[in-house]
Amino acid sequence: MHQPKVLVIQDISASCRISLNVAVPVLSCLNNGVSVLPTALLSTHTGIGFTDFTYLNLTSEIKKILHHWKTLGLKFDGLLIGYLGSIEQIELVRYIIREFLTDDALSVLDPVLGDHGFLYPGFDDDYVNQMRILCRDVSVVIPNMTEMSLLLDESYHPGPYTEADIKAQLRKLTALNQGTVVLTGVRYDDEKIGAASYRYQTDGYAYAAGPYYPGHFDGTGDLFSSVIAGFLFQKKPLALATKTAVDYVGRVIVRTLESDNDLKYGVQFETDLPYLIQQLYQDRE
Ligand code: PXL
């Protein structure tokens, strides 16, 4: 059985179920051979609930790793890019896209910038601009509504939205990468929330939604992009990837709310991993 060789680039937030801590298990469950390039080692994430987190920037180590990988002739069939810490790291990612991907590789970017209308700590307009430039170099971009408005330099609204507005935004962003965008956190009413996907080449639009649970759930964006990437690396259809990611994240939120977990440490994603595997192999039943 052919297994795609994939690379994940994002931080390790040591004590939290976000970033690499969730991307690796999800991609592995989905039958991808995973290599990692950690951008930073933090004690926790930098979002709501934590202030005195530690942050070890790994840029200089990444350069040494890439130098070694070059001598090995390593190439990847898939690339998933999550939280990056600096403009220098964005530039390194552009170098990786040029030098370390096979000819028909699929690159997936979660342009992690902010949430609920706000930039995450440490990011500024220059950083947003560089992320916008990075969007041009990847096959698939997976922003949330905040990141979409930052990338398009438009004002943020918490929703609900109209389908016409969302389609217009999707068209504008896909014009950047001439590829695919999957937009998360899309609400057309007060009951449901989901993801809208758009393909530049085919003008193809799709929407998948599940029940809306108000609140903030750290790590759900990272989980969502890992599921989308995992399915697309397996050459599964975008519609199946999007529907599965929406359903899975919904299940994970319910699990987390039913548990006594402290929400700031991320979500209980492990229990429902078998659901992902079941969806991946559903056509074999
Ligand atoms: O989940 C996105 C994310 C990833 N990594 C770090 C973060 C955040 C969001 O706050 O702080 C370090």
PDB file of C-alpha atoms and ligand atoms in Angstrom:
ATOM      1  CA  MET A   1       0.000   0.000   0.000  1.00  0.00           C
ATOM      2  CA  HIS A   2       1.451   3.384  -1.023  1.00  0.00           C
ATOM      3  CA  GLN A   3       1.813   5.777   1.868  1.00  0.00           C
ATOM      4  CA  PRO A   4       2.372   9.485   1.141  1.00  0.00           C
ATOM      5  CA  LYS A   5       5.441  10.947   2.835  1.00  0.00           C
ATOM      6  CA  VAL A   6       4.288  14.171   4.471  1.00  0.00           C
ATOM      7  CA  LEU A   7       5.896  16.996   6.429  1.00  0.00           C
ATOM      8  CA  VAL A   8       4.199  19.003   9.172  1.00  0.00           C
ATOM      9  CA  ILE A   9       5.602  22.384  10.139  1.00  0.00           C
ATOM     10  CA  GLN A  10       4.296  24.045  13.316  1.00  0.00           C
ATOM     11  CA  ASP A  11       5.117  24.563  16.997  1.00  0.00           C
ATOM     12  CA  ILE A  12       5.055  22.210  19.950  1.00  0.00           C
ATOM     13  CA  SER A  13       2.911  23.735  22.703  1.00  0.00           C
ATOM     14  CA  ALA A  14       4.148  21.162  25.189  1.00  0.00           C
ATOM     15  CA  SER A  15       1.238  20.838  27.619  1.00  0.00           C
ATOM     16  CA  CYS A  16      -1.622  21.554  25.199  1.00  0.00           C
ATOM     17  CA  ARG A  17      -3.558  19.382  22.793  1.00  0.00           C
ATOM     18  CA  ILE A  18      -3.011  21.728  19.845  1.00  0.00           C
ATOM     19  CA  SER A  19      -0.444  22.175  17.007  1.00  0.00           C
ATOM     20  CA  LEU A  20       1.956  19.260  16.448  1.00  0.00           C
ATOM     21  CA  ASN A  21       0.486  17.397  19.436  1.00  0.00           C
ATOM     22  CA  VAL A  22      -2.729  16.888  17.449  1.00  0.00           C
ATOM     23  CA  ALA A  23      -1.496  17.078  13.842  1.00  0.00           C
ATOM     24  CA  VAL A  24       0.830  14.076  14.106  1.00  0.00           C
ATOM     25  CA  PRO A  25      -1.679  11.576  15.544  1.00  0.00           C
ATOM     26  CA  VAL A  26      -4.401  12.666  13.111  1.00  0.00           C
ATOM     27  CA  LEU A  27      -2.145  12.418  10.043  1.00  0.00           C
ATOM     28  CA  SER A  28      -0.752   9.069  11.212  1.00  0.00           C
ATOM     29  CA  CYS A  29      -4.244   7.629  11.771  1.00  0.00           C
ATOM     30  CA  LEU A  30      -5.051   8.692   8.232  1.00  0.00           C
ATOM     31  CA  ASN A  31      -2.214   6.507   6.934  1.00  0.00           C
ATOM     32  CA  ASN A  32       0.331   9.204   6.130  1.00  0.00           C
ATOM     33  CA  GLY A  33       4.049   8.757   6.893  1.00  0.00           C
ATOM     34  CA  VAL A  34       4.791  11.828   8.993  1.00  0.00           C
ATOM     35  CA  SER A  35       7.972  13.902   9.390  1.00  0.00           C
ATOM     36  CA  VAL A  36       7.961  16.968  11.636  1.00  0.00           C
ATOM     37  CA  LEU A  37       9.686  20.324  11.615  1.00  0.00           C
ATOM     38  CA  PRO A  38       8.943  22.039  14.956  1.00  0.00           C
ATOM     39  CA  THR A  39       9.103  25.856  14.660  1.00  0.00           C
ATOM     40  CA  ALA A  40       9.189  26.562  18.385  1.00  0.00           C
ATOM     41  CA  LEU A  41       8.912  24.842  21.748  1.00  0.00           C
ATOM     42  CA  LEU A  42       6.487  26.546  24.121  1.00  0.00           C
ATOM     43  CA  SER A  43       5.288  25.583  27.589  1.00  0.00           C
ATOM     44  CA  THR A  44       1.672  26.331  26.534  1.00  0.00           C
ATOM     45  CA  HIS A  45      -0.039  28.130  23.654  1.00  0.00           C
ATOM     46  CA  THR A  46       0.010  31.940  23.597  1.00  0.00           C
ATOM     47  CA  GLY A  47      -3.777  32.437  23.616  1.00  0.00           C
ATOM     48  CA  ILE A  48      -6.379  33.163  26.293  1.00  0.00           C
ATOM     49  CA  GLY A  49      -5.616  31.652  29.723  1.00  0.00           C
ATOM     50  CA  PHE A  50      -1.807  31.778  29.665  1.00  0.00           C
ATOM     51  CA  THR A  51       0.539  34.711  30.187  1.00  0.00           C
ATOM     52  CA  ASP A  52       4.009  33.596  31.350  1.00  0.00           C
ATOM     53  CA  PHE A  53       4.560  30.900  28.707  1.00  0.00           C
ATOM     54  CA  THR A  54       8.111  30.002  27.640  1.00  0.00           C
ATOM     55  CA  TYR A  55       9.074  30.274  23.961  1.00  0.00           C
ATOM     56  CA  LEU A  56      12.169  28.697  22.400  1.00  0.00           C
ATOM     57  CA  ASN A  57      12.526  29.811  18.771  1.00  0.00           C
ATOM     58  CA  LEU A  58      13.862  26.904  16.677  1.00  0.00           C
ATOM     59  CA  THR A  59      14.686  28.834  13.474  1.00  0.00           C
ATOM     60  CA  SER A  60      18.433  28.221  13.669  1.00  0.00           C
ATOM     61  CA  GLU A  61      17.843  24.497  14.296  1.00  0.00           C
ATOM     62  CA  ILE A  62      15.453  24.337  11.306  1.00  0.00           C
ATOM     63  CA  LYS A  63      18.232  25.706   9.064  1.00  0.00           C
ATOM     64  CA  LYS A  64      20.606  22.936  10.256  1.00  0.00           C
ATOM     65  CA  ILE A  65      17.928  20.267   9.780  1.00  0.00           C
ATOM     66  CA  LEU A  66      17.183  21.478   6.234  1.00  0.00           C
ATOM     67  CA  HIS A  67      20.880  21.461   5.421  1.00  0.00           C
ATOM     68  CA  HIS A  68      21.102  17.810   6.486  1.00  0.00           C
ATOM     69  CA  TRP A  69      17.872  16.853   4.677  1.00  0.00           C
ATOM     70  CA  LYS A  70      19.253  18.410   1.495  1.00  0.00           C
ATOM     71  CA  THR A  71      22.266  16.071   1.626  1.00  0.00           C
ATOM     72  CA  LEU A  72      19.827  13.145   2.046  1.00  0.00           C
ATOM     73  CA  GLY A  73      17.776  14.239  -0.989  1.00  0.00           C
ATOM     74  CA  LEU A  74      14.558  14.161   1.078  1.00  0.00           C
ATOM     75  CA  LYS A  75      11.334  15.071  -0.749  1.00  0.00           C
ATOM     76  CA  PHE A  76       7.745  15.102   0.508  1.00  0.00           C
ATOM     77  CA  ASP A  77       4.439  14.304  -1.235  1.00  0.00           C
ATOM     78  CA  GLY A  78       2.490  16.467   1.177  1.00  0.00           C
ATOM     79  CA  LEU A  79       3.096  19.519   3.354  1.00  0.00           C
ATOM     80  CA  LEU A  80       0.961  20.861   6.212  1.00  0.00           C
ATOM     81  CA  ILE A  81       1.897  24.289   7.554  1.00  0.00           C
ATOM     82  CA  GLY A  82       0.439  25.526  10.856  1.00  0.00           C
ATOM     83  CA  TYR A  83       1.491  28.113  13.441  1.00  0.00           C
ATOM     84  CA  LEU A  84       4.747  29.883  12.499  1.00  0.00           C
ATOM     85  CA  GLY A  85       6.456  32.397  14.755  1.00  0.00           C
ATOM     86  CA  SER A  86       8.244  34.909  12.530  1.00  0.00           C
ATOM     87  CA  ILE A  87       8.650  36.350   9.054  1.00  0.00           C
ATOM     88  CA  GLU A  88      11.967  34.512   8.798  1.00  0.00           C
ATOM     89  CA  GLN A  89      10.105  31.223   9.339  1.00  0.00           C
ATOM     90  CA  ILE A  90       7.559  32.146   6.646  1.00  0.00           C
ATOM     91  CA  GLU A  91      10.494  32.693   4.261  1.00  0.00           C
ATOM     92  CA  LEU A  92      11.971  29.313   5.253  1.00  0.00           C
ATOM     93  CA  VAL A  93       8.636  27.665   4.485  1.00  0.00           C
ATOM     94  CA  ARG A  94       8.697  29.216   0.994  1.00  0.00           C
ATOM     95  CA  TYR A  95      12.183  27.732   0.532  1.00  0.00           C
ATOM     96  CA  ILE A  96      10.911  24.311   1.690  1.00  0.00           C
ATOM     97  CA  ILE A  97       8.047  24.512  -0.844  1.00  0.00           C
ATOM     98  CA  ARG A  98      10.589  25.186  -3.610  1.00  0.00           C
ATOM     99  CA  GLU A  99      13.198  22.605  -2.602  1.00  0.00           C
ATOM    100  CA  PHE A 100      11.622  19.732  -0.661  1.00  0.00           C
ATOM    101  CA  LEU A 101       8.397  18.814  -2.476  1.00  0.00           C
ATOM    102  CA  THR A 102       7.850  16.212  -5.194  1.00  0.00           C
ATOM    103  CA  ASP A 103       6.480  17.498  -8.521  1.00  0.00           C
ATOM    104  CA  ASP A 104       2.829  16.718  -7.777  1.00  0.00           C
ATOM    105  CA  ALA A 105       2.974  17.365  -4.022  1.00  0.00           C
ATOM    106  CA  LEU A 106      -0.005  18.916  -2.232  1.00  0.00           C
ATOM    107  CA  SER A 107       0.715  21.809   0.146  1.00  0.00           C
ATOM    108  CA  VAL A 108      -1.843  22.824   2.772  1.00  0.00           C
ATOM    109  CA  LEU A 109      -1.561  26.096   4.727  1.00  0.00           C
ATOM    110  CA  ASP A 110      -3.453  26.972   7.885  1.00  0.00           C
ATOM    111  CA  PRO A 111      -2.591  30.698   7.930  1.00  0.00           C
ATOM    112  CA  VAL A 112      -2.625  30.912  11.741  1.00  0.00           C
ATOM    113  CA  LEU A 113      -3.005  34.623  12.564  1.00  0.00           C
ATOM    114  CA  GLY A 114      -5.825  35.063  15.044  1.00  0.00           C
ATOM    115  CA  ASP A 115      -9.377  34.277  16.125  1.00  0.00           C
ATOM    116  CA  HIS A 116     -12.620  36.070  17.107  1.00  0.00           C
ATOM    117  CA  GLY A 117     -11.503  39.208  15.259  1.00  0.00           C
ATOM    118  CA  PHE A 118      -8.105  39.565  16.978  1.00  0.00           C
ATOM    119  CA  LEU A 119      -4.499  38.872  15.970  1.00  0.00           C
ATOM    120  CA  TYR A 120      -2.631  36.423  18.231  1.00  0.00           C
ATOM    121  CA  PRO A 121       0.078  38.008  20.440  1.00  0.00           C
ATOM    122  CA  GLY A 122       3.352  38.730  18.644  1.00  0.00           C
ATOM    123  CA  PHE A 123       1.880  39.137  15.130  1.00  0.00           C
ATOM    124  CA  ASP A 124       1.589  42.469  13.254  1.00  0.00           C
ATOM    125  CA  ASP A 125       0.631  43.861   9.813  1.00  0.00           C
ATOM    126  CA  ASP A 126       3.981  42.869   8.258  1.00  0.00           C
ATOM    127  CA  TYR A 127       3.460  39.308   9.424  1.00  0.00           C
ATOM    128  CA  VAL A 128      -0.065  39.276   7.949  1.00  0.00           C
ATOM    129  CA  ASN A 129       1.314  40.561   4.673  1.00  0.00           C
ATOM    130  CA  GLN A 130       3.966  37.840   4.511  1.00  0.00           C
ATOM    131  CA  MET A 131       1.294  35.218   5.249  1.00  0.00           C
ATOM    132  CA  ARG A 132      -0.738  36.651   2.352  1.00  0.00           C
ATOM    133  CA  ILE A 133       2.305  36.169   0.101  1.00  0.00           C
ATOM    134  CA  LEU A 134       2.769  32.596   1.367  1.00  0.00           C
ATOM    135  CA  CYS A 135      -0.851  31.839   0.337  1.00  0.00           C
ATOM    136  CA  ARG A 136       0.222  32.233  -3.316  1.00  0.00           C
ATOM    137  CA  ASP A 137       2.633  29.285  -3.024  1.00  0.00           C
ATOM    138  CA  VAL A 138       0.273  26.606  -1.662  1.00  0.00           C
ATOM    139  CA  SER A 139      -2.456  24.380  -3.089  1.00  0.00           C
ATOM    140  CA  VAL A 140      -4.945  24.687  -0.202  1.00  0.00           C
ATOM    141  CA  VAL A 141      -5.500  27.505   2.334  1.00  0.00           C
ATOM    142  CA  ILE A 142      -7.631  26.870   5.459  1.00  0.00           C
ATOM    143  CA  PRO A 143      -8.390  30.171   7.233  1.00  0.00           C
ATOM    144  CA  ASN A 144     -10.965  30.899   9.920  1.00  0.00           C
ATOM    145  CA  MET A 145     -13.218  33.972   9.514  1.00  0.00           C
ATOM    146  CA  THR A 146     -10.722  36.226  11.344  1.00  0.00           C
ATOM    147  CA  GLU A 147      -7.825  35.074   9.168  1.00  0.00           C
ATOM    148  CA  MET A 148      -9.927  35.473   6.025  1.00  0.00           C
ATOM    149  CA  SER A 149     -10.703  39.098   6.871  1.00  0.00           C
ATOM    150  CA  LEU A 150      -7.042  39.804   7.750  1.00  0.00           C
ATOM    151  CA  LEU A 151      -5.784  38.216   4.520  1.00  0.00           C
ATOM    152  CA  LEU A 152      -8.316  40.178   2.436  1.00  0.00           C
ATOM    153  CA  ASP A 153      -7.774  43.347   4.507  1.00  0.00           C
ATOM    154  CA  GLU A 154     -11.508  43.555   5.201  1.00  0.00           C
ATOM    155  CA  SER A 155     -13.347  44.183   8.473  1.00  0.00           C
ATOM    156  CA  TYR A 156     -14.293  41.195  10.649  1.00  0.00           C
ATOM    157  CA  HIS A 157     -17.903  40.316  11.499  1.00  0.00           C
ATOM    158  CA  PRO A 158     -18.842  37.572  13.983  1.00  0.00           C
ATOM    159  CA  GLY A 159     -21.695  36.359  11.734  1.00  0.00           C
ATOM    160  CA  PRO A 160     -24.170  34.979  10.714  1.00  0.00           C
ATOM    161  CA  TYR A 161     -23.161  35.674   7.111  1.00  0.00           C
ATOM    162  CA  THR A 162     -24.905  35.485   3.764  1.00  0.00           C
ATOM    163  CA  GLU A 163     -23.869  32.821   1.298  1.00  0.00           C
ATOM    164  CA  ALA A 164     -23.244  35.547  -1.314  1.00  0.00           C
ATOM    165  CA  ASP A 165     -20.726  37.308   1.005  1.00  0.00           C
ATOM    166  CA  ILE A 166     -18.890  34.073   1.781  1.00  0.00           C
ATOM    167  CA  LYS A 167     -18.705  33.095  -1.895  1.00  0.00           C
ATOM    168  CA  ALA A 168     -17.320  36.538  -2.771  1.00  0.00           C
ATOM    169  CA  GLN A 169     -14.632  36.228  -0.064  1.00  0.00           C
ATOM    170  CA  LEU A 170     -13.729  32.701  -1.196  1.00  0.00           C
ATOM    171  CA  ARG A 171     -13.341  33.858  -4.789  1.00  0.00           C
ATOM    172  CA  LYS A 172     -11.043  36.702  -3.725  1.00  0.00           C
ATOM    173  CA  LEU A 173      -8.792  34.460  -1.626  1.00  0.00           C
ATOM    174  CA  THR A 174      -8.599  31.633  -4.167  1.00  0.00           C
ATOM    175  CA  ALA A 175      -7.483  34.200  -6.745  1.00  0.00           C
ATOM    176  CA  LEU A 176      -4.270  34.373  -4.661  1.00  0.00           C
ATOM    177  CA  ASN A 177      -3.304  30.681  -4.857  1.00  0.00           C
ATOM    178  CA  GLN A 178      -5.453  29.808  -7.903  1.00  0.00           C
ATOM    179  CA  GLY A 179      -6.258  26.665  -5.932  1.00  0.00           C
ATOM    180  CA  THR A 180      -8.543  25.677  -3.065  1.00  0.00           C
ATOM    181  CA  VAL A 181      -9.721  27.479   0.072  1.00  0.00           C
ATOM    182  CA  VAL A 182     -11.596  25.841   2.949  1.00  0.00           C
ATOM    183  CA  LEU A 183     -13.049  28.527   5.224  1.00  0.00           C
ATOM    184  CA  THR A 184     -13.936  27.507   8.801  1.00  0.00           C
ATOM    185  CA  GLY A 185     -16.339  29.031  11.319  1.00  0.00           C
ATOM    186  CA  VAL A 186     -18.975  29.832   8.674  1.00  0.00           C
ATOM    187  CA  ARG A 187     -22.457  30.427  10.113  1.00  0.00           C
ATOM    188  CA  TYR A 188     -25.491  31.155   7.950  1.00  0.00           C
ATOM    189  CA  ASP A 189     -27.835  31.060  10.972  1.00  0.00           C
ATOM    190  CA  ASP A 190     -27.696  30.812  14.798  1.00  0.00           C
ATOM    191  CA  GLU A 191     -28.017  27.012  14.997  1.00  0.00           C
ATOM    192  CA  LYS A 192     -25.279  25.658  12.753  1.00  0.00           C
ATOM    193  CA  ILE A 193     -21.609  26.251  12.049  1.00  0.00           C
ATOM    194  CA  GLY A 194     -19.462  24.738   9.354  1.00  0.00           C
ATOM    195  CA  ALA A 195     -16.918  25.085   6.593  1.00  0.00           C
ATOM    196  CA  ALA A 196     -17.261  26.395   3.047  1.00  0.00           C
ATOM    197  CA  SER A 197     -14.891  25.204   0.344  1.00  0.00           C
ATOM    198  CA  TYR A 198     -14.176  26.722  -3.029  1.00  0.00           C
ATOM    199  CA  ARG A 199     -12.040  25.575  -5.953  1.00  0.00           C
ATOM    200  CA  TYR A 200     -10.698  28.293  -8.240  1.00  0.00           C
ATOM    201  CA  GLN A 201     -10.310  26.091 -11.332  1.00  0.00           C
ATOM    202  CA  THR A 202     -13.827  24.654 -11.312  1.00  0.00           C
ATOM    203  CA  ASP A 203     -15.738  27.451  -9.525  1.00  0.00           C
ATOM    204  CA  GLY A 204     -16.912  24.577  -7.276  1.00  0.00           C
ATOM    205  CA  TYR A 205     -18.492  25.592  -3.955  1.00  0.00           C
ATOM    206  CA  ALA A 206     -19.560  23.261  -1.109  1.00  0.00           C
ATOM    207  CA  TYR A 207     -20.720  23.744   2.482  1.00  0.00           C
ATOM    208  CA  ALA A 208     -20.864  21.288   5.400  1.00  0.00           C
ATOM    209  CA  ALA A 209     -22.230  22.207   8.833  1.00  0.00           C
ATOM    210  CA  GLY A 210     -23.088  20.788  12.246  1.00  0.00           C
ATOM    211  CA  PRO A 211     -24.548  22.124  15.515  1.00  0.00           C
ATOM    212  CA  TYR A 212     -23.124  25.454  16.774  1.00  0.00           C
ATOM    213  CA  TYR A 213     -21.564  25.361  20.276  1.00  0.00           C
ATOM    214  CA  PRO A 214     -20.740  28.953  21.294  1.00  0.00           C
ATOM    215  CA  GLY A 215     -17.370  29.406  22.968  1.00  0.00           C
ATOM    216  CA  HIS A 216     -13.691  29.107  22.209  1.00  0.00           C
ATOM    217  CA  PHE A 217     -12.082  25.692  21.756  1.00  0.00           C
ATOM    218  CA  ASP A 218      -8.294  25.824  21.455  1.00  0.00           C
ATOM    219  CA  GLY A 219      -6.834  23.360  18.995  1.00  0.00           C
ATOM    220  CA  THR A 220      -9.970  22.825  16.914  1.00  0.00           C
ATOM    221  CA  GLY A 221      -8.489  24.857  14.016  1.00  0.00           C
ATOM    222  CA  ASP A 222      -5.333  22.717  14.088  1.00  0.00           C
ATOM    223  CA  LEU A 223      -7.417  19.541  14.197  1.00  0.00           C
ATOM    224  CA  PHE A 224      -9.606  20.706  11.339  1.00  0.00           C
ATOM    225  CA  SER A 225      -6.683  21.456   9.022  1.00  0.00           C
ATOM    226  CA  SER A 226      -4.988  18.169   9.957  1.00  0.00           C
ATOM    227  CA  VAL A 227      -8.102  16.218   8.951  1.00  0.00           C
ATOM    228  CA  ILE A 228      -8.478  18.101   5.662  1.00  0.00           C
ATOM    229  CA  ALA A 229      -4.769  17.640   4.873  1.00  0.00           C
ATOM    230  CA  GLY A 230      -4.825  13.977   5.907  1.00  0.00           C
ATOM    231  CA  PHE A 231      -7.735  13.182   3.586  1.00  0.00           C
ATOM    232  CA  LEU A 232      -6.369  15.207   0.659  1.00  0.00           C
ATOM    233  CA  PHE A 233      -2.924  13.563   0.995  1.00  0.00           C
ATOM    234  CA  GLN A 234      -4.848  10.271   0.657  1.00  0.00           C
ATOM    235  CA  LYS A 235      -6.345  11.642  -2.588  1.00  0.00           C
ATOM    236  CA  LYS A 236      -9.858  11.662  -1.108  1.00  0.00           C
ATOM    237  CA  PRO A 237     -12.430  14.173  -2.456  1.00  0.00           C
ATOM    238  CA  LEU A 238     -12.512  17.672  -0.950  1.00  0.00           C
ATOM    239  CA  ALA A 239     -16.229  17.315  -0.093  1.00  0.00           C
ATOM    240  CA  LEU A 240     -15.573  14.136   1.959  1.00  0.00           C
ATOM    241  CA  ALA A 241     -12.581  15.782   3.657  1.00  0.00           C
ATOM    242  CA  THR A 242     -14.618  18.869   4.574  1.00  0.00           C
ATOM    243  CA  LYS A 243     -17.681  16.977   5.807  1.00  0.00           C
ATOM    244  CA  THR A 244     -15.548  14.590   7.866  1.00  0.00           C
ATOM    245  CA  ALA A 245     -13.527  17.445   9.385  1.00  0.00           C
ATOM    246  CA  VAL A 246     -16.712  19.327  10.375  1.00  0.00           C
ATOM    247  CA  ASP A 247     -18.344  16.194  11.869  1.00  0.00           C
ATOM    248  CA  TYR A 248     -15.166  15.124  13.679  1.00  0.00           C
ATOM    249  CA  VAL A 249     -14.516  18.538  15.245  1.00  0.00           C
ATOM    250  CA  GLY A 250     -18.194  18.659  16.324  1.00  0.00           C
ATOM    251  CA  ARG A 251     -17.819  15.256  18.024  1.00  0.00           C
ATOM    252  CA  VAL A 252     -14.592  16.367  19.692  1.00  0.00           C
ATOM    253  CA  ILE A 253     -16.264  19.512  21.075  1.00  0.00           C
ATOM    254  CA  VAL A 254     -19.109  17.426  22.538  1.00  0.00           C
ATOM    255  CA  ARG A 255     -16.577  15.010  24.131  1.00  0.00           C
ATOM    256  CA  THR A 256     -14.666  17.939  25.575  1.00  0.00           C
ATOM    257  CA  LEU A 257     -17.778  19.630  26.989  1.00  0.00           C
ATOM    258  CA  GLU A 258     -18.875  16.317  28.568  1.00  0.00           C
ATOM    259  CA  SER A 259     -15.451  15.891  30.201  1.00  0.00           C
ATOM    260  CA  ASP A 260     -14.029  17.835  33.119  1.00  0.00           C
ATOM    261  CA  ASN A 261     -11.042  18.959  31.031  1.00  0.00           C
ATOM    262  CA  ASP A 262      -9.780  22.512  31.494  1.00  0.00           C
ATOM    263  CA  LEU A 263     -10.627  23.990  28.066  1.00  0.00           C
ATOM    264  CA  LYS A 264      -7.501  26.109  27.764  1.00  0.00           C
ATOM    265  CA  TYR A 265      -5.359  22.966  27.411  1.00  0.00           C
ATOM    266  CA  GLY A 266      -7.119  21.957  24.202  1.00  0.00           C
ATOM    267  CA  VAL A 267      -9.713  19.383  23.252  1.00  0.00           C
ATOM    268  CA  GLN A 268     -10.313  15.664  23.802  1.00  0.00           C
ATOM    269  CA  PHE A 269      -9.558  14.547  20.252  1.00  0.00           C
ATOM    270  CA  GLU A 270      -8.287  11.000  20.860  1.00  0.00           C
ATOM    271  CA  THR A 271     -11.589   9.247  21.621  1.00  0.00           C
ATOM    272  CA  ASP A 272     -13.031   9.917  18.167  1.00  0.00           C
ATOM    273  CA  LEU A 273      -9.961   9.045  16.077  1.00  0.00           C
ATOM    274  CA  PRO A 274     -11.602   5.709  15.072  1.00  0.00           C
ATOM    275  CA  TYR A 275     -14.387   7.758  13.411  1.00  0.00           C
ATOM    276  CA  LEU A 276     -11.789   9.370  11.144  1.00  0.00           C
ATOM    277  CA  ILE A 277     -10.351   6.013  10.138  1.00  0.00           C
ATOM    278  CA  GLN A 278     -13.854   4.679   9.466  1.00  0.00           C
ATOM    279  CA  GLN A 279     -14.585   7.644   7.149  1.00  0.00           C
ATOM    280  CA  LEU A 280     -11.264   7.169   5.346  1.00  0.00           C
ATOM    281  CA  TYR A 281     -12.054   3.553   4.469  1.00  0.00           C
ATOM    282  CA  GLN A 282     -15.860   3.924   4.029  1.00  0.00           C
ATOM    283  CA  ASP A 283     -15.711   3.013   0.329  1.00  0.00           C
ATOM    284  CA  ARG A 284     -14.247  -0.407   1.203  1.00  0.00           C
ATOM    285  CA  GLU A 285     -17.335  -1.489   3.170  1.00  0.00           C
TER     286      GLU A 285
HETATM  287  O1  PXL B   1      -3.978  26.725  17.724  1.00  0.00           O
HETATM  288  C1  PXL B   1      -3.232  27.734  17.141  1.00  0.00           C
HETATM  289  C2  PXL B   1      -1.976  28.002  17.927  1.00  0.00           C
HETATM  290  C3  PXL B   1      -0.866  27.231  17.716  1.00  0.00           C
HETATM  291  N1  PXL B   1       0.276  27.415  18.379  1.00  0.00           N
HETATM  292  C4  PXL B   1       0.375  28.387  19.309  1.00  0.00           C
HETATM  293  C5  PXL B   1      -0.712  29.208  19.585  1.00  0.00           C
HETATM  294  C6  PXL B   1      -1.920  29.024  18.874  1.00  0.00           C
HETATM  295  C7  PXL B   1      -3.063  29.864  19.147  1.00  0.00           C
HETATM  296  O2  PXL B   1      -3.118  30.618  20.076  1.00  0.00           O
HETATM  297  O3  PXL B   1      -0.589  30.162  20.518  1.00  0.00           O
HETATM  298  C8  PXL B   1       1.661  28.565  20.054  1.00  0.00           C
END
